[in-house]
């Protein structure tokens, strides 16, 4: 199904000589994402400075690449099935767990104030631990060190719930991941992974998400692979999906042996991919197909 | 016994007398069809919401019989006329005998 507006947008782009969107592109570049009629989401932003060499004109949220119906589902929190999992995350937030008799709320109190802006900066260098930490690593550090509880599985449902709850508090704020200072070497490692071809199909992340976004790969409409909307509710499996689970799926699709979720390689890749979205709004929990 | 079941309703708090309002409902439920098999090859028992009703001041607005092919977290959106102030009562019936209820009051503006 092609929208009239997208045809127009496509024509305009072609005339401008920047025909980056393939003939099969369905995305309506001019669509505006406003959630609950009040939260304005930036779905198109200028290239971050570190991406000047990339073969792209701007960065686009994956939301722009989805069908009308899927887009609309994300525009109202009651319609967004991802919010079910946010509710479950809220129950977890208030639930006492572990040997210390604490819940998340015991220290962090109101999630709406204490976690505001957190998601926008992760993954982030942690001075005490001297490592780059993803939000997932930080949540599990709290669970094991502060609560005396078992860590959540890296890509488990409970972890996705908690990530979604925390990410929601930053919704609408621009992604702002630091790539300099102590995080730089890990960021560089992530960049190398992004551009390294793997698997029997010999594909890198860039093969699809930089060189061919907007084109169809069989029945799938390729996005830029931005992770500003993660964890994402996918219609195909009716649950929240985490960034590392998606990385694993993508690497598997190149027919390579994948890295493990939570491995240093995927943490580096998450840092790099997140930095490619610097300037887009945090969208989680987003809705995709 | 289904776990994580939570009903949700979005309805306006006020309406004009005789106005038609839109009501959205969603219940989180895994809606296990009974036709899937687990890793051992044995069937996973059916566990679905089999009926959903909405009443306004005791009068039936909608009464839905649900079948195993309905997907997880069933969502219904429908319209109802509000003739007077009163309460919408929503009821979901689970295969396991559980009944989940929610109530929304509408005032006349």
Coordinates of C-alpha atoms in Angstrom, one line a residue:
Chain A
X1 CA 0.0 0.0 0.0
X2 CA 1.5 3.3 -1.1
X3 CA 0.4 6.6 0.3
X4 CA -0.2 9.5 -1.9
X5 CA 1.9 11.7 0.4
X6 CA 4.8 9.3 0.2
X7 CA 4.7 9.4 -3.6
X8 CA 4.8 13.2 -3.4
X9 CA 7.7 13.1 -0.9
X10 CA 9.5 10.6 -3.1
X11 CA 9.0 12.8 -6.2
X12 CA 10.4 15.8 -4.3
X13 CA 13.4 13.9 -3.2
X14 CA 14.0 12.5 -6.7
X15 CA 13.8 16.0 -8.1
X16 CA 16.3 17.2 -5.5
X17 CA 18.6 14.6 -6.8
X18 CA 18.8 12.8 -3.5
X19 CA 16.8 9.7 -4.3
X20 CA 17.9 7.7 -1.3
X21 CA 14.5 6.1 -0.8
X22 CA 14.0 3.3 -3.2
X23 CA 11.1 3.0 -5.5
X24 CA 9.4 0.6 -3.1
X25 CA 9.7 3.0 -0.2
X26 CA 6.5 3.3 1.7
X27 CA 7.6 5.8 4.3
X28 CA 5.9 9.1 4.6
X29 CA 8.8 11.3 5.4
X30 CA 6.5 14.2 6.5
X31 CA 4.5 12.2 9.0
X32 CA 4.5 13.7 12.4
X33 CA 4.6 11.6 15.6
X34 CA 2.8 13.2 18.5
X35 CA 1.9 10.9 21.3
X36 CA -1.3 11.3 23.3
X37 CA -1.7 14.6 21.5
X38 CA 1.0 16.3 23.5
X39 CA 4.5 14.6 23.4
X40 CA 6.2 15.7 20.2
X41 CA 8.7 13.2 19.0
X42 CA 11.7 14.1 16.7
X43 CA 11.7 11.4 14.0
X44 CA 14.1 13.1 11.7
X45 CA 17.3 14.8 12.7
X46 CA 20.5 16.0 11.2
X47 CA 23.4 13.6 11.0
X48 CA 25.4 13.5 14.3
X49 CA 28.9 15.0 13.7
X50 CA 30.6 11.6 13.9
X51 CA 28.6 10.3 11.0
X52 CA 29.7 12.8 8.4
X53 CA 31.3 10.1 6.3
X54 CA 28.1 8.0 6.3
X55 CA 26.2 7.7 3.1
X56 CA 23.1 9.3 4.5
X57 CA 21.3 12.7 4.4
X58 CA 19.7 12.6 7.8
X59 CA 18.8 10.2 10.6
X60 CA 15.3 8.8 10.7
X61 CA 13.3 7.0 13.4
X62 CA 12.1 3.5 12.4
X63 CA 8.6 4.8 13.0
X64 CA 8.8 6.6 9.6
X65 CA 9.3 3.3 7.9
X66 CA 6.2 1.6 9.2
X67 CA 2.7 1.3 7.8
X68 CA -0.1 3.8 8.8
X69 CA -1.8 1.5 11.1
X70 CA 1.4 0.6 13.0
X71 CA 2.3 4.3 13.2
X72 CA -1.1 5.1 14.7
X73 CA -0.8 2.5 17.3
X74 CA 2.1 4.3 18.8
X75 CA 0.3 7.7 18.9
X76 CA -1.9 6.9 21.8
X77 CA -0.7 5.1 25.0
X78 CA -4.0 3.2 25.4
X79 CA -3.6 1.8 21.9
X80 CA 0.1 1.0 22.4
X81 CA 0.4 -2.6 23.6
X82 CA 3.9 -1.9 24.9
X83 CA 2.3 0.1 27.7
X84 CA 1.0 -3.2 29.2
X85 CA 4.6 -4.1 29.8
X86 CA 5.3 -0.7 31.3
X87 CA 2.5 -1.5 33.8
X88 CA 4.2 -4.8 34.7
X89 CA 7.5 -2.9 35.0
X90 CA 5.8 -0.6 37.5
X91 CA 4.7 -3.6 39.6
X92 CA 8.3 -4.8 39.6
X93 CA 9.5 -1.4 40.5
X94 CA 7.5 -1.4 43.7
X95 CA 8.0 -5.1 44.5
X96 CA 10.5 -6.0 47.3
X97 CA 13.0 -8.6 46.1
X98 CA 16.2 -10.1 47.4
X99 CA 18.0 -10.4 50.7
X100 CA 18.2 -6.7 51.5
X101 CA 14.4 -6.4 51.6
X102 CA 14.4 -3.5 49.1
X103 CA 12.5 -2.6 46.0
X104 CA 13.6 -0.2 43.3
X105 CA 11.3 2.3 44.9
X106 CA 13.1 2.0 48.3
X107 CA 16.0 4.0 46.9
X108 CA 14.8 5.6 43.7
X109 CA 11.3 6.5 45.0
X110 CA 9.2 7.9 42.2
X111 CA 10.3 6.6 38.9
X112 CA 8.8 9.6 37.1
X113 CA 11.3 12.0 38.7
X114 CA 14.2 9.8 39.6
X115 CA 14.6 8.2 36.1
X116 CA 13.8 11.2 34.0
X117 CA 16.5 11.6 31.3
X118 CA 18.3 8.4 32.2
X119 CA 17.5 6.4 29.1
X120 CA 18.7 9.2 26.8
X121 CA 22.3 8.9 28.0
X122 CA 22.7 5.2 28.0
X123 CA 25.0 3.3 27.3
X124 CA 27.2 5.4 29.5
X125 CA 30.7 5.2 31.1
X126 CA 30.6 4.3 34.8
X127 CA 33.5 5.8 36.7
X128 CA 33.4 3.5 39.7
X129 CA 33.2 0.3 37.7
X130 CA 35.5 1.7 34.9
X131 CA 33.3 0.2 32.2
X132 CA 30.7 1.2 29.7
X133 CA 27.3 0.2 31.1
X134 CA 24.1 -0.4 29.3
X135 CA 20.8 0.4 31.1
X136 CA 20.4 -3.4 31.5
X137 CA 23.8 -3.7 33.1
X138 CA 22.9 -0.9 35.5
X139 CA 19.6 -2.4 36.4
X140 CA 21.2 -5.8 37.2
X141 CA 24.0 -4.1 39.1
X142 CA 21.3 -2.5 41.3
X143 CA 19.6 -5.9 41.7
X144 CA 22.7 -7.8 42.7
X145 CA 24.7 -5.2 44.6
X146 CA 21.9 -3.1 46.3
X147 CA 19.0 -5.5 46.6
X148 CA 20.7 -8.8 46.9
X149 CA 18.4 -10.2 44.3
X150 CA 19.0 -12.5 41.3
X151 CA 19.8 -10.5 38.1
X152 CA 17.2 -10.5 35.3
X153 CA 18.1 -12.4 32.2
X154 CA 19.7 -9.9 29.7
X155 CA 16.9 -10.1 27.2
X156 CA 14.2 -11.5 29.5
X157 CA 10.7 -10.2 29.7
X158 CA 11.2 -8.8 33.2
X159 CA 14.2 -6.9 32.0
X160 CA 12.4 -5.6 29.0
X161 CA 9.5 -4.4 31.3
X162 CA 11.9 -2.6 33.6
X163 CA 13.8 -1.0 30.6
X164 CA 10.5 0.1 29.1
X165 CA 9.4 1.7 32.4
X166 CA 12.7 3.6 32.8
X167 CA 12.9 4.6 29.2
X168 CA 9.3 5.9 29.2
X169 CA 10.4 8.6 31.7
X170 CA 12.8 10.0 29.0
X171 CA 10.3 9.8 26.2
X172 CA 10.5 12.8 23.9
X173 CA 13.9 13.8 25.2
X174 CA 16.8 13.7 22.6
X175 CA 19.1 10.8 22.6
X176 CA 22.4 12.1 23.9
X177 CA 25.0 9.4 24.2
X178 CA 28.6 10.5 25.0
X179 CA 31.2 8.9 22.7
X180 CA 34.3 10.7 23.8
X181 CA 36.5 10.4 26.9
X182 CA 36.8 7.0 28.5
X183 CA 34.0 5.5 26.3
X184 CA 35.8 6.3 23.1
X185 CA 37.7 3.0 22.7
X186 CA 34.5 1.0 23.2
X187 CA 32.7 3.2 20.8
X188 CA 35.4 2.7 18.2
X189 CA 35.1 -1.1 18.7
X190 CA 31.3 -0.8 18.1
X191 CA 31.9 1.2 15.0
X192 CA 34.2 -1.4 13.6
X193 CA 31.6 -4.1 14.3
X194 CA 29.0 -2.0 12.6
X195 CA 31.0 -1.9 9.4
X196 CA 32.4 -5.5 9.5
X197 CA 30.7 -7.9 7.1
X198 CA 29.8 -11.2 8.8
X199 CA 28.1 -14.5 7.9
X200 CA 27.5 -16.6 4.8
X201 CA 25.5 -13.6 3.4
X202 CA 28.5 -11.4 4.0
X203 CA 26.5 -8.5 5.3
X204 CA 27.5 -5.7 7.8
X205 CA 25.0 -3.6 9.7
X206 CA 25.7 -0.8 7.2
X207 CA 24.9 -3.0 4.2
X208 CA 21.2 -2.8 5.1
X209 CA 20.8 0.1 7.5
X210 CA 23.1 2.6 5.9
X211 CA 23.4 1.8 2.3
X212 CA 19.8 0.4 1.7
X213 CA 17.4 1.9 4.2
X214 CA 14.2 2.7 2.5
X215 CA 14.6 -0.2 0.2
X216 CA 12.8 -3.5 0.5
X217 CA 14.7 -6.7 1.5
X218 CA 12.1 -9.2 0.3
X219 CA 8.9 -8.2 2.2
X220 CA 10.7 -6.1 4.8
X221 CA 11.1 -2.3 4.6
X222 CA 14.6 -1.5 5.7
X223 CA 14.9 1.2 8.3
X224 CA 18.1 2.8 9.6
X225 CA 18.2 0.4 12.5
X226 CA 17.9 3.1 15.1
X227 CA 17.5 1.9 18.7
X228 CA 15.9 5.1 20.1
X229 CA 12.6 3.2 20.3
X230 CA 13.9 0.2 22.2
X231 CA 12.5 -1.8 23.9
X232 CA 10.1 -2.1 21.1
X233 CA 6.7 -3.9 21.0
X234 CA 6.7 -6.0 17.8
X235 CA 3.4 -7.1 16.3
X236 CA 5.0 -10.3 15.1
X237 CA 5.7 -11.7 18.5
X238 CA 3.4 -9.5 20.6
X239 CA 6.0 -8.7 23.2
X240 CA 8.7 -6.2 24.1
X241 CA 12.0 -6.8 22.3
X242 CA 15.3 -5.6 23.6
X243 CA 18.1 -4.1 21.5
X244 CA 20.5 -7.0 22.1
X245 CA 17.9 -9.6 21.1
X246 CA 17.4 -7.6 17.9
X247 CA 21.2 -7.5 17.3
X248 CA 21.3 -11.2 17.7
X249 CA 18.5 -11.6 15.3
X250 CA 20.2 -9.4 12.7
X251 CA 23.5 -11.2 13.0
X252 CA 21.8 -14.5 12.7
X253 CA 20.1 -13.3 9.6
X254 CA 23.5 -12.8 8.0
X255 CA 24.0 -16.5 8.8
X256 CA 26.8 -15.9 11.2
X257 CA 27.4 -17.2 14.7
X258 CA 26.1 -14.4 16.9
X259 CA 27.6 -12.7 19.9
X260 CA 25.7 -13.3 23.2
X261 CA 23.3 -10.6 24.5
X262 CA 25.3 -8.7 27.1
X263 CA 28.7 -9.6 25.6
X264 CA 31.3 -6.8 25.4
X265 CA 30.9 -6.9 21.6
X266 CA 27.1 -6.2 21.7
X267 CA 27.6 -3.5 24.5
X268 CA 30.1 -1.8 22.2
X269 CA 27.7 -2.1 19.3
X270 CA 24.8 -0.7 21.4
X271 CA 26.9 2.3 22.3
X272 CA 27.8 2.9 18.7
X273 CA 24.3 2.4 17.3
X274 CA 22.8 4.5 20.1
X275 CA 25.2 7.3 19.1
X276 CA 23.9 7.1 15.5
X277 CA 20.6 8.2 16.9
X278 CA 21.9 11.2 18.8
X279 CA 19.3 13.9 18.2
X280 CA 16.3 11.6 17.7
X281 CA 13.8 11.5 20.6
X282 CA 13.7 8.5 22.9
X283 CA 10.5 6.7 21.8
X284 CA 10.3 3.7 24.0
X285 CA 8.2 1.7 24.1
X286 CA 7.7 2.0 20.4
X287 CA 5.6 -0.2 18.1
X288 CA 7.0 -1.9 15.0
X289 CA 6.0 -4.8 12.9
Chain B
X1 CA -4.6 -20.0 35.9
X2 CA -3.7 -17.2 33.7
X3 CA -1.2 -14.8 35.2
X4 CA -0.6 -11.1 34.6
X5 CA -4.2 -10.4 33.7
X6 CA -5.2 -6.8 34.0
X7 CA -8.2 -5.1 32.5
X8 CA -8.0 -1.6 31.1
X9 CA -10.8 0.7 30.0
X10 CA -10.7 4.2 28.4
X11 CA -14.0 6.0 28.5
X12 CA -14.9 9.7 28.8
X13 CA -15.8 11.0 32.3
X14 CA -18.5 13.3 31.0
X15 CA -20.9 13.3 28.0
X16 CA -23.9 15.2 26.8
X17 CA -27.3 13.4 27.3
X18 CA -27.9 11.2 24.3
X19 CA -24.3 11.5 23.1
X20 CA -22.5 8.6 21.4
X21 CA -19.2 8.0 23.0
X22 CA -16.3 5.7 22.0
X23 CA -15.1 3.2 24.5
X24 CA -11.7 1.4 24.3
X25 CA -11.0 -1.8 26.3
X26 CA -8.0 -4.0 26.6
X27 CA -7.2 -6.9 28.8
X28 CA -3.7 -8.3 29.1
X29 CA -4.1 -12.1 28.7
X30 CA -2.0 -14.6 26.8
X31 CA -5.0 -16.2 25.1
X32 CA -3.4 -19.7 24.7
X33 CA -5.4 -21.3 21.9
X34 CA -5.0 -24.9 23.0
X35 CA -3.6 -25.9 19.6
X36 CA 0.0 -25.2 20.3
X37 CA 2.4 -27.8 21.5
X38 CA 5.3 -27.5 24.0
X39 CA 8.8 -28.9 23.6
X40 CA 7.7 -32.4 24.7
X41 CA 5.1 -32.5 22.0
X42 CA 2.1 -32.4 24.3
X43 CA -0.6 -29.8 23.8
X44 CA -0.6 -26.6 25.9
X45 CA -4.0 -26.4 27.5
X46 CA -6.4 -23.8 26.2
X47 CA -6.7 -20.7 28.3
X48 CA -8.6 -17.8 26.9
X49 CA -11.0 -15.1 27.8
X50 CA -14.2 -16.6 26.3
X51 CA -16.7 -13.8 26.9
X52 CA -16.7 -10.0 27.3
X53 CA -19.7 -7.9 28.2
X54 CA -20.4 -4.2 28.8
X55 CA -23.5 -2.9 30.6
X56 CA -24.7 0.6 31.2
X57 CA -26.9 0.9 34.3
X58 CA -27.7 -2.8 34.0
X59 CA -28.6 -2.6 30.4
X60 CA -26.5 -4.6 27.9
X61 CA -24.4 -2.6 25.6
X62 CA -22.3 -5.3 24.0
X63 CA -21.9 -9.1 24.7
X64 CA -19.1 -10.8 22.8
X65 CA -18.3 -14.5 22.6
X66 CA -14.7 -15.1 22.0
X67 CA -12.9 -18.0 20.3
X68 CA -9.3 -19.4 20.5
X69 CA -8.2 -17.7 17.3
X70 CA -8.4 -14.3 19.0
X71 CA -4.8 -13.1 19.6
X72 CA -3.1 -12.1 22.8
X73 CA -4.2 -9.1 24.8
X74 CA -7.7 -8.7 23.3
X75 CA -8.7 -5.1 22.4
X76 CA -12.2 -4.0 21.8
X77 CA -13.3 -0.5 20.7
X78 CA -17.0 0.3 20.4
X79 CA -19.5 3.1 20.6
X80 CA -22.3 3.5 23.1
X81 CA -25.1 6.0 23.6
X82 CA -25.2 7.7 27.0
X83 CA -28.8 8.6 27.7
X84 CA -28.2 9.6 31.4
X85 CA -25.5 9.7 34.0
X86 CA -24.5 6.3 35.2
X87 CA -21.9 3.5 35.2
X88 CA -20.4 1.4 32.5
X89 CA -19.6 -2.1 33.9
X90 CA -17.2 -4.2 32.0
X91 CA -16.8 -8.0 32.6
X92 CA -14.3 -10.5 31.2
X93 CA -14.9 -14.2 31.7
X94 CA -11.8 -16.5 31.8
X95 CA -11.8 -20.2 30.8
X96 CA -10.5 -21.0 34.3
X97 CA -13.6 -19.5 35.9
X98 CA -12.0 -16.2 36.9
X99 CA -14.1 -13.1 36.2
X100 CA -12.4 -9.7 35.8
X101 CA -14.4 -6.5 36.3
X102 CA -13.9 -2.8 35.7
X103 CA -16.3 0.1 36.2
X104 CA -16.4 3.6 34.7
X105 CA -18.8 6.4 35.7
X106 CA -20.0 8.9 33.2
X107 CA -21.5 12.2 34.3
X108 CA -23.8 14.4 32.1
X109 CA -22.1 17.6 31.2

